[in-house]
PDB file of C-alpha atoms and ligand atoms in Angstrom:
ATOM      1  CA  UNK A   1      28.942 -73.375  72.224  1.00 84.00           C
ATOM      2  CA  UNK A   2      26.810 -69.733  73.477  1.00 89.00           C
ATOM      3  CA  UNK A   3      25.444 -69.782  76.965  1.00 93.00           C
ATOM      4  CA  UNK A   4      22.610 -70.701  75.051  1.00 95.00           C
ATOM      5  CA  UNK A   5      23.080 -73.446  73.144  1.00 95.00           C
ATOM      6  CA  UNK A   6      24.364 -75.345  76.075  1.00 95.00           C
ATOM      7  CA  UNK A   7      21.330 -74.550  78.102  1.00 96.00           C
ATOM      8  CA  UNK A   8      19.101 -75.764  75.205  1.00 95.00           C
ATOM      9  CA  UNK A   9      21.435 -79.505  74.263  1.00 94.00           C
ATOM     10  CA  UNK A  10      20.658 -81.167  77.249  1.00 94.00           C
ATOM     11  CA  UNK A  11      17.069 -80.083  77.625  1.00 94.00           C
ATOM     12  CA  UNK A  12      15.506 -80.799  74.193  1.00 93.00           C
ATOM     13  CA  UNK A  13      14.110 -84.227  73.360  1.00 88.00           C
ATOM     14  CA  UNK A  14      15.245 -84.065  69.846  1.00 91.00           C
ATOM     15  CA  UNK A  15      17.069 -82.278  67.461  1.00 92.00           C
ATOM     16  CA  UNK A  16      14.950 -79.451  65.368  1.00 95.00           C
ATOM     17  CA  UNK A  17      15.291 -79.346  61.746  1.00 94.00           C
ATOM     18  CA  UNK A  18      13.466 -76.261  60.442  1.00 97.00           C
ATOM     19  CA  UNK A  19      12.715 -73.460  62.602  1.00 97.00           C
ATOM     20  CA  UNK A  20       9.889 -71.118  61.919  1.00 97.00           C
ATOM     21  CA  UNK A  21       9.165 -66.735  63.429  1.00 96.00           C
ATOM     22  CA  UNK A  22       6.007 -66.521  64.215  1.00 93.00           C
ATOM     23  CA  UNK A  23       5.558 -62.269  63.364  1.00 87.00           C
ATOM     24  CA  UNK A  24       3.337 -60.362  65.324  1.00 77.00           C
ATOM     25  CA  UNK A  25      -0.493 -61.860  66.093  1.00 78.00           C
ATOM     26  CA  UNK A  26       0.984 -64.899  64.059  1.00 82.00           C
ATOM     27  CA  UNK A  27       2.056 -66.852  66.687  1.00 82.00           C
ATOM     28  CA  UNK A  28      -0.450 -69.402  67.418  1.00 88.00           C
ATOM     29  CA  UNK A  29       1.052 -72.159  64.732  1.00 93.00           C
ATOM     30  CA  UNK A  30       3.843 -72.982  68.098  1.00 93.00           C
ATOM     31  CA  UNK A  31       0.615 -74.887  69.646  1.00 91.00           C
ATOM     32  CA  UNK A  32      -0.243 -77.091  66.659  1.00 93.00           C
ATOM     33  CA  UNK A  33       2.797 -78.978  67.330  1.00 95.00           C
ATOM     34  CA  UNK A  34       2.619 -82.485  68.799  1.00 94.00           C
ATOM     35  CA  UNK A  35       5.335 -83.576  71.431  1.00 94.00           C
ATOM     36  CA  UNK A  36       6.118 -79.737  72.370  1.00 94.00           C
ATOM     37  CA  UNK A  37       8.595 -79.050  74.462  1.00 95.00           C
ATOM     38  CA  UNK A  38       7.564 -75.368  75.657  1.00 95.00           C
ATOM     39  CA  UNK A  39      10.892 -72.866  76.671  1.00 95.00           C
ATOM     40  CA  UNK A  40      10.158 -69.191  78.066  1.00 94.00           C
ATOM     41  CA  UNK A  41      12.438 -66.947  76.589  1.00 93.00           C
ATOM     42  CA  UNK A  42      13.279 -65.703  80.457  1.00 91.00           C
ATOM     43  CA  UNK A  43      14.544 -69.072  80.122  1.00 94.00           C
ATOM     44  CA  UNK A  44      17.465 -69.538  77.917  1.00 95.00           C
ATOM     45  CA  UNK A  45      20.345 -67.067  79.400  1.00 94.00           C
ATOM     46  CA  UNK A  46      21.386 -64.112  76.782  1.00 92.00           C
ATOM     47  CA  UNK A  47      17.964 -64.503  75.011  1.00 94.00           C
ATOM     48  CA  UNK A  48      15.915 -61.344  74.605  1.00 93.00           C
ATOM     49  CA  UNK A  49      12.595 -61.051  75.888  1.00 86.00           C
ATOM     50  CA  UNK A  50       9.942 -60.254  73.596  1.00 78.00           C
ATOM     51  CA  UNK A  51       8.379 -56.847  74.908  1.00 77.00           C
ATOM     52  CA  UNK A  52       5.902 -56.866  72.290  1.00 70.00           C
ATOM     53  CA  UNK A  53       1.897 -57.514  71.697  1.00 71.00           C
ATOM     54  CA  UNK A  54       0.891 -60.619  70.507  1.00 67.00           C
ATOM     55  CA  UNK A  55       4.293 -61.142  70.925  1.00 68.00           C
ATOM     56  CA  UNK A  56       3.680 -64.274  73.227  1.00 74.00           C
ATOM     57  CA  UNK A  57       7.808 -65.101  74.420  1.00 90.00           C
ATOM     58  CA  UNK A  58       8.615 -68.786  74.237  1.00 93.00           C
ATOM     59  CA  UNK A  59      10.764 -71.371  71.963  1.00 95.00           C
ATOM     60  CA  UNK A  60       8.791 -74.323  72.103  1.00 96.00           C
ATOM     61  CA  UNK A  61      10.189 -77.877  70.608  1.00 96.00           C
ATOM     62  CA  UNK A  62       7.695 -79.940  68.565  1.00 96.00           C
ATOM     63  CA  UNK A  63       7.155 -82.351  65.652  1.00 95.00           C
ATOM     64  CA  UNK A  64       4.684 -81.897  62.795  1.00 96.00           C
ATOM     65  CA  UNK A  65       4.371 -85.867  61.304  1.00 94.00           C
ATOM     66  CA  UNK A  66       7.424 -86.488  63.258  1.00 94.00           C
ATOM     67  CA  UNK A  67       9.906 -83.725  61.728  1.00 95.00           C
ATOM     68  CA  UNK A  68      11.048 -82.820  64.373  1.00 96.00           C
ATOM     69  CA  UNK A  69      10.579 -78.534  64.202  1.00 97.00           C
ATOM     70  CA  UNK A  70      11.035 -75.330  66.728  1.00 97.00           C
ATOM     71  CA  UNK A  71       9.095 -71.918  66.540  1.00 96.00           C
ATOM     72  CA  UNK A  72       9.929 -68.937  68.155  1.00 95.00           C
ATOM     73  CA  UNK A  73       6.825 -67.890  69.323  1.00 93.00           C
ATOM     74  CA  UNK A  74       8.095 -63.899  69.472  1.00 90.00           C
ATOM     75  CA  UNK A  75      11.384 -61.927  68.038  1.00 91.00           C
ATOM     76  CA  UNK A  76      13.273 -58.301  69.350  1.00 92.00           C
ATOM     77  CA  UNK A  77      13.079 -56.024  67.197  1.00 94.00           C
ATOM     78  CA  UNK A  78      14.646 -52.494  67.431  1.00 96.00           C
ATOM     79  CA  UNK A  79      11.957 -50.490  67.577  1.00 94.00           C
ATOM     80  CA  UNK A  80      11.450 -52.087  71.312  1.00 93.00           C
ATOM     81  CA  UNK A  81      15.626 -51.313  71.453  1.00 94.00           C
ATOM     82  CA  UNK A  82      16.857 -54.628  70.463  1.00 95.00           C
ATOM     83  CA  UNK A  83      20.032 -54.170  68.389  1.00 96.00           C
ATOM     84  CA  UNK A  84      19.911 -55.775  65.185  1.00 97.00           C
ATOM     85  CA  UNK A  85      22.946 -58.018  67.439  1.00 96.00           C
ATOM     86  CA  UNK A  86      20.079 -59.281  69.546  1.00 95.00           C
ATOM     87  CA  UNK A  87      18.089 -59.770  66.776  1.00 95.00           C
ATOM     88  CA  UNK A  88      19.709 -62.215  65.751  1.00 97.00           C
ATOM     89  CA  UNK A  89      19.969 -64.128  69.050  1.00 96.00           C
ATOM     90  CA  UNK A  90      16.869 -66.925  68.680  1.00 95.00           C
ATOM     91  CA  UNK A  91      18.672 -67.438  65.448  1.00 96.00           C
ATOM     92  CA  UNK A  92      22.107 -68.180  65.871  1.00 97.00           C
ATOM     93  CA  UNK A  93      22.198 -70.416  68.753  1.00 96.00           C
ATOM     94  CA  UNK A  94      19.255 -72.374  66.578  1.00 95.00           C
ATOM     95  CA  UNK A  95      21.782 -73.140  63.751  1.00 96.00           C
ATOM     96  CA  UNK A  96      24.028 -73.832  66.802  1.00 95.00           C
ATOM     97  CA  UNK A  97      21.223 -76.700  67.552  1.00 94.00           C
ATOM     98  CA  UNK A  98      21.533 -78.272  64.344  1.00 94.00           C
ATOM     99  CA  UNK A  99      18.604 -75.938  62.135  1.00 96.00           C
ATOM    100  CA  UNK A 100      18.937 -75.993  58.766  1.00 94.00           C
ATOM    101  CA  UNK A 101      16.748 -73.776  57.148  1.00 97.00           C
ATOM    102  CA  UNK A 102      14.800 -71.681  58.634  1.00 98.00           C
ATOM    103  CA  UNK A 103      10.624 -70.238  57.907  1.00 98.00           C
ATOM    104  CA  UNK A 104      10.299 -65.811  58.585  1.00 97.00           C
ATOM    105  CA  UNK A 105       6.505 -64.833  58.658  1.00 96.00           C
ATOM    106  CA  UNK A 106       5.523 -61.035  59.529  1.00 95.00           C
ATOM    107  CA  UNK A 107       3.042 -58.834  60.249  1.00 93.00           C
ATOM    108  CA  UNK A 108       3.187 -56.539  56.721  1.00 96.00           C
ATOM    109  CA  UNK A 109       1.666 -53.120  55.512  1.00 96.00           C
ATOM    110  CA  UNK A 110       1.141 -53.718  51.388  1.00 97.00           C
ATOM    111  CA  UNK A 111       2.890 -51.057  49.447  1.00 98.00           C
ATOM    112  CA  UNK A 112       1.742 -51.869  46.433  1.00 98.00           C
ATOM    113  CA  UNK A 113      -1.478 -52.064  44.885  1.00 97.00           C
ATOM    114  CA  UNK A 114      -2.480 -54.970  43.967  1.00 97.00           C
ATOM    115  CA  UNK A 115      -2.503 -56.554  48.316  1.00 97.00           C
ATOM    116  CA  UNK A 116      -5.193 -56.688  49.932  1.00 94.00           C
ATOM    117  CA  UNK A 117      -5.357 -57.391  53.959  1.00 94.00           C
ATOM    118  CA  UNK A 118      -5.296 -61.020  54.639  1.00 93.00           C
ATOM    119  CA  UNK A 119      -2.998 -61.828  51.632  1.00 96.00           C
ATOM    120  CA  UNK A 120       0.221 -64.561  52.454  1.00 96.00           C
ATOM    121  CA  UNK A 121       2.994 -62.399  50.373  1.00 98.00           C
ATOM    122  CA  UNK A 122       5.852 -64.592  49.663  1.00 98.00           C
ATOM    123  CA  UNK A 123       8.758 -61.767  50.152  1.00 98.00           C
ATOM    124  CA  UNK A 124      11.433 -62.944  47.154  1.00 98.00           C
ATOM    125  CA  UNK A 125      13.544 -59.650  48.295  1.00 98.00           C
ATOM    126  CA  UNK A 126      14.831 -57.453  50.885  1.00 98.00           C
ATOM    127  CA  UNK A 127      15.144 -54.003  51.407  1.00 98.00           C
ATOM    128  CA  UNK A 128      17.301 -52.459  54.735  1.00 98.00           C
ATOM    129  CA  UNK A 129      16.167 -49.235  55.729  1.00 98.00           C
ATOM    130  CA  UNK A 130      17.307 -50.601  59.277  1.00 98.00           C
ATOM    131  CA  UNK A 131      20.515 -48.308  59.481  1.00 97.00           C
ATOM    132  CA  UNK A 132      21.638 -51.633  61.835  1.00 97.00           C
ATOM    133  CA  UNK A 133      23.547 -55.165  60.240  1.00 98.00           C
ATOM    134  CA  UNK A 134      23.672 -57.988  62.388  1.00 98.00           C
ATOM    135  CA  UNK A 135      27.475 -58.836  60.242  1.00 98.00           C
ATOM    136  CA  UNK A 136      28.678 -55.137  61.752  1.00 98.00           C
ATOM    137  CA  UNK A 137      32.090 -55.707  63.934  1.00 97.00           C
ATOM    138  CA  UNK A 138      34.086 -57.607  64.238  1.00 97.00           C
ATOM    139  CA  UNK A 139      33.198 -61.248  62.269  1.00 97.00           C
ATOM    140  CA  UNK A 140      33.104 -64.650  63.655  1.00 95.00           C
ATOM    141  CA  UNK A 141      34.443 -66.582  60.516  1.00 96.00           C
ATOM    142  CA  UNK A 142      33.059 -69.560  61.740  1.00 94.00           C
ATOM    143  CA  UNK A 143      30.072 -69.098  61.318  1.00 95.00           C
ATOM    144  CA  UNK A 144      30.456 -67.403  58.232  1.00 97.00           C
ATOM    145  CA  UNK A 145      32.269 -65.136  56.016  1.00 98.00           C
ATOM    146  CA  UNK A 146      32.725 -61.356  56.146  1.00 98.00           C
ATOM    147  CA  UNK A 147      31.032 -60.198  52.767  1.00 98.00           C
ATOM    148  CA  UNK A 148      28.185 -63.004  52.501  1.00 98.00           C
ATOM    149  CA  UNK A 149      26.113 -62.295  49.420  1.00 98.00           C
ATOM    150  CA  UNK A 150      22.433 -61.844  49.636  1.00 98.00           C
ATOM    151  CA  UNK A 151      21.854 -62.137  45.659  1.00 98.00           C
ATOM    152  CA  UNK A 152      19.047 -64.690  46.738  1.00 98.00           C
ATOM    153  CA  UNK A 153      19.239 -64.312  50.058  1.00 98.00           C
ATOM    154  CA  UNK A 154      15.275 -65.863  50.011  1.00 98.00           C
ATOM    155  CA  UNK A 155      15.370 -69.308  48.363  1.00 98.00           C
ATOM    156  CA  UNK A 156      13.925 -70.053  45.548  1.00 98.00           C
ATOM    157  CA  UNK A 157      13.518 -73.379  46.189  1.00 97.00           C
ATOM    158  CA  UNK A 158      11.572 -72.635  49.113  1.00 98.00           C
ATOM    159  CA  UNK A 159       9.952 -70.249  47.216  1.00 98.00           C
ATOM    160  CA  UNK A 160       8.216 -72.896  44.641  1.00 97.00           C
ATOM    161  CA  UNK A 161       7.950 -75.816  47.023  1.00 97.00           C
ATOM    162  CA  UNK A 162       5.676 -72.800  49.330  1.00 97.00           C
ATOM    163  CA  UNK A 163       3.758 -71.626  46.068  1.00 97.00           C
ATOM    164  CA  UNK A 164       2.660 -75.581  44.966  1.00 96.00           C
ATOM    165  CA  UNK A 165       1.719 -75.995  48.923  1.00 96.00           C
ATOM    166  CA  UNK A 166      -0.371 -72.295  48.671  1.00 96.00           C
ATOM    167  CA  UNK A 167      -2.134 -73.773  44.961  1.00 95.00           C
ATOM    168  CA  UNK A 168      -3.095 -77.106  47.048  1.00 94.00           C
ATOM    169  CA  UNK A 169      -4.420 -75.016  49.724  1.00 93.00           C
ATOM    170  CA  UNK A 170      -6.762 -73.402  46.884  1.00 94.00           C
ATOM    171  CA  UNK A 171      -4.394 -69.611  48.242  1.00 94.00           C
ATOM    172  CA  UNK A 172      -2.337 -67.891  44.991  1.00 93.00           C
ATOM    173  CA  UNK A 173       0.640 -67.438  47.151  1.00 97.00           C
ATOM    174  CA  UNK A 174       2.310 -63.961  45.212  1.00 96.00           C
ATOM    175  CA  UNK A 175       6.018 -62.614  45.792  1.00 98.00           C
ATOM    176  CA  UNK A 176       7.146 -59.065  46.698  1.00 98.00           C
ATOM    177  CA  UNK A 177       9.835 -57.139  47.982  1.00 98.00           C
ATOM    178  CA  UNK A 178      10.421 -56.555  51.663  1.00 98.00           C
ATOM    179  CA  UNK A 179      10.687 -52.776  53.291  1.00 98.00           C
ATOM    180  CA  UNK A 180      12.627 -53.187  56.621  1.00 98.00           C
ATOM    181  CA  UNK A 181      12.052 -50.303  58.735  1.00 98.00           C
ATOM    182  CA  UNK A 182      12.984 -49.379  62.494  1.00 97.00           C
ATOM    183  CA  UNK A 183       9.753 -48.156  63.982  1.00 94.00           C
ATOM    184  CA  UNK A 184       7.767 -48.304  66.694  1.00 96.00           C
ATOM    185  CA  UNK A 185       5.814 -44.862  64.718  1.00 96.00           C
ATOM    186  CA  UNK A 186       3.738 -46.436  61.791  1.00 96.00           C
ATOM    187  CA  UNK A 187       5.275 -44.710  57.811  1.00 97.00           C
ATOM    188  CA  UNK A 188       3.500 -41.932  55.969  1.00 97.00           C
ATOM    189  CA  UNK A 189       2.628 -41.477  53.290  1.00 97.00           C
ATOM    190  CA  UNK A 190       5.127 -39.611  51.984  1.00 98.00           C
ATOM    191  CA  UNK A 191       7.629 -42.649  53.561  1.00 98.00           C
ATOM    192  CA  UNK A 192       4.888 -45.192  51.249  1.00 98.00           C
ATOM    193  CA  UNK A 193       5.558 -43.958  47.944  1.00 98.00           C
ATOM    194  CA  UNK A 194       9.149 -42.582  48.481  1.00 98.00           C
ATOM    195  CA  UNK A 195       8.997 -46.758  49.388  1.00 98.00           C
ATOM    196  CA  UNK A 196       7.004 -48.223  45.948  1.00 98.00           C
ATOM    197  CA  UNK A 197       9.303 -45.903  43.896  1.00 98.00           C
ATOM    198  CA  UNK A 198      12.394 -47.517  46.073  1.00 98.00           C
ATOM    199  CA  UNK A 199      11.218 -50.913  45.009  1.00 98.00           C
ATOM    200  CA  UNK A 200       8.818 -52.581  47.995  1.00 98.00           C
ATOM    201  CA  UNK A 201       5.712 -53.696  47.979  1.00 98.00           C
ATOM    202  CA  UNK A 202       6.106 -54.634  51.305  1.00 98.00           C
ATOM    203  CA  UNK A 203       7.228 -52.686  55.142  1.00 98.00           C
ATOM    204  CA  UNK A 204       7.667 -54.007  58.651  1.00 98.00           C
ATOM    205  CA  UNK A 205       9.794 -53.716  61.937  1.00 97.00           C
ATOM    206  CA  UNK A 206      11.382 -56.755  61.482  1.00 96.00           C
ATOM    207  CA  UNK A 207      12.693 -60.344  59.079  1.00 98.00           C
ATOM    208  CA  UNK A 208      15.951 -58.341  57.614  1.00 98.00           C
ATOM    209  CA  UNK A 209      18.962 -58.824  60.286  1.00 98.00           C
ATOM    210  CA  UNK A 210      17.171 -62.291  60.736  1.00 98.00           C
ATOM    211  CA  UNK A 211      16.978 -63.268  57.055  1.00 98.00           C
ATOM    212  CA  UNK A 212      20.348 -61.539  56.853  1.00 98.00           C
ATOM    213  CA  UNK A 213      22.112 -63.732  59.749  1.00 98.00           C
ATOM    214  CA  UNK A 214      21.036 -67.231  58.157  1.00 98.00           C
ATOM    215  CA  UNK A 215      22.807 -65.650  55.112  1.00 98.00           C
ATOM    216  CA  UNK A 216      25.528 -65.235  57.262  1.00 98.00           C
ATOM    217  CA  UNK A 217      25.523 -69.331  57.901  1.00 98.00           C
ATOM    218  CA  UNK A 218      23.911 -70.710  55.603  1.00 97.00           C
ATOM    219  CA  UNK A 219      21.188 -70.866  56.290  1.00 97.00           C
ATOM    220  CA  UNK A 220      18.237 -71.337  53.949  1.00 97.00           C
ATOM    221  CA  UNK A 221      15.247 -68.470  54.291  1.00 98.00           C
ATOM    222  CA  UNK A 222      11.374 -68.551  53.592  1.00 98.00           C
ATOM    223  CA  UNK A 223       9.617 -65.114  54.569  1.00 98.00           C
ATOM    224  CA  UNK A 224       6.168 -65.547  54.546  1.00 97.00           C
ATOM    225  CA  UNK A 225       4.244 -62.030  55.294  1.00 96.00           C
ATOM    226  CA  UNK A 226       0.170 -61.777  55.924  1.00 94.00           C
ATOM    227  CA  UNK A 227      -0.652 -58.226  54.481  1.00 95.00           C
ATOM    228  CA  UNK A 228      -2.798 -57.254  57.670  1.00 93.00           C
ATOM    229  CA  UNK A 229      -2.988 -54.244  57.066  1.00 95.00           C
ATOM    230  CA  UNK A 230      -2.624 -50.784  53.439  1.00 95.00           C
ATOM    231  CA  UNK A 231      -0.272 -49.070  53.955  1.00 96.00           C
ATOM    232  CA  UNK A 232      -0.629 -45.467  55.359  1.00 93.00           C
ATOM    233  CA  UNK A 233      -1.617 -43.476  52.351  1.00 92.00           C
ATOM    234  CA  UNK A 234      -2.567 -46.603  50.160  1.00 86.00           C
ATOM    235  CA  UNK A 235      -6.325 -45.557  51.122  1.00 88.00           C
ATOM    236  CA  UNK A 236      -7.669 -43.030  52.856  1.00 83.00           C
ATOM    237  CA  UNK A 237      -7.331 -45.045  56.857  1.00 85.00           C
ATOM    238  CA  UNK A 238      -5.018 -44.735  59.479  1.00 88.00           C
ATOM    239  CA  UNK A 239      -3.674 -47.070  60.881  1.00 87.00           C
ATOM    240  CA  UNK A 240      -3.167 -49.349  64.607  1.00 84.00           C
ATOM    241  CA  UNK A 241      -1.535 -52.083  65.699  1.00 86.00           C
ATOM    242  CA  UNK A 242      -4.838 -53.924  66.634  1.00 87.00           C
ATOM    243  CA  UNK A 243      -5.284 -54.601  63.449  1.00 84.00           C
ATOM    244  CA  UNK A 244      -2.763 -55.888  63.181  1.00 83.00           C
ATOM    245  CA  UNK A 245      -3.692 -58.771  65.041  1.00 87.00           C
ATOM    246  CA  UNK A 246      -7.364 -58.620  64.140  1.00 87.00           C
ATOM    247  CA  UNK A 247      -6.215 -59.852  60.517  1.00 87.00           C
ATOM    248  CA  UNK A 248      -2.987 -61.953  61.940  1.00 85.00           C
ATOM    249  CA  UNK A 249      -5.890 -63.927  63.727  1.00 87.00           C
ATOM    250  CA  UNK A 250      -8.104 -63.733  61.199  1.00 88.00           C
ATOM    251  CA  UNK A 251      -5.804 -65.627  59.079  1.00 89.00           C
ATOM    252  CA  UNK A 252      -4.215 -67.999  61.794  1.00 87.00           C
ATOM    253  CA  UNK A 253      -5.783 -71.672  60.377  1.00 89.00           C
ATOM    254  CA  UNK A 254      -4.755 -70.711  57.236  1.00 93.00           C
ATOM    255  CA  UNK A 255      -1.182 -70.038  58.139  1.00 92.00           C
ATOM    256  CA  UNK A 256      -1.507 -73.001  60.059  1.00 93.00           C
ATOM    257  CA  UNK A 257      -2.019 -74.839  58.096  1.00 94.00           C
ATOM    258  CA  UNK A 258       0.814 -74.338  55.331  1.00 95.00           C
ATOM    259  CA  UNK A 259       3.561 -73.108  57.722  1.00 96.00           C
ATOM    260  CA  UNK A 260       2.689 -77.476  58.554  1.00 95.00           C
ATOM    261  CA  UNK A 261       2.506 -77.853  55.152  1.00 95.00           C
ATOM    262  CA  UNK A 262       5.799 -76.518  54.260  1.00 96.00           C
ATOM    263  CA  UNK A 263       7.107 -78.750  57.627  1.00 95.00           C
ATOM    264  CA  UNK A 264       7.159 -81.653  55.447  1.00 94.00           C
ATOM    265  CA  UNK A 265       8.545 -80.005  52.103  1.00 93.00           C
ATOM    266  CA  UNK A 266      11.025 -77.988  52.574  1.00 93.00           C
TER     267      UNK A 266
HETATM  268  N1  HPA B 301       4.298 -50.403  59.025  1.00 57.38           N
HETATM  269  C1  HPA B 301       5.122 -51.141  59.287  1.00 57.38           C
HETATM  270  N2  HPA B 301       4.736 -52.590  60.223  1.00 57.38           N
HETATM  271  C2  HPA B 301       4.284 -53.124  59.819  1.00 57.38           C
HETATM  272  C3  HPA B 301       3.352 -51.548  59.345  1.00 57.38           C
HETATM  273  C4  HPA B 301       3.270 -51.173  58.529  1.00 57.38           C
HETATM  274  O1  HPA B 301       2.104 -50.150  57.936  1.00 57.38           O
HETATM  275  N3  HPA B 301       1.656 -53.329  58.850  1.00 57.38           N
HETATM  276  C5  HPA B 301       2.148 -54.623  59.785  1.00 57.38           C
HETATM  277  N4  HPA B 301       3.751 -54.501  60.532  1.00 57.38           N
END
């Protein structure tokens, strides 16, 4: 067992079934859990600290209508200096603890011209432009195969459930391809044109390492992007992180409602 799982197992009063990773400015769901136990990342052996603004850096284990859920408020990004291997430490720990399904949320720039800030988009597939893969290096066969399949990295049935849950809340959830870049600088308009050409609808600096590691371990993944801004050059406007956080804040209650419903239904 990893040092983190060894630390957490005796501490947690429930075994989470589902985990939710909360992206930039999207951490409020963690505070909506019932019977919550909060563990700062700094207390968990080996767990990377969150240094990004808008990331609380805590693991909250609690429940939604009696369903045990783990929420990760904050994640490790490559732009913080972490490797893709470090970025998946939390996911691997949760798998060891028994989590079977994971919802990955993120803030993303909208490359697709049909998207507008505040849209929630289901990730249908991804493109990895990080230049790193968390599965590189020696393969631990107890986790998964050397060459894992990624032909349905974002589970189709989960997307159907999410679209239906969204519709019941009056939300139309589009689907799109997410491209991950290392950051931390935002993209240039030329880079965004390139990403559109290769088939991307959304751009962000996270999620792909976790998706790769989760699929490697046989976990099912649902990915949800909150479009916080038009990607660079889509409209004549400069990008900044406070806009990203503001839109996350505006979408707080909608996202909490959707995530709670998904915890019940997935
Ligand atoms: N680019 C990259 N990452 C992001 C963006 C963006 O425009 N918005 C939120 N995260």
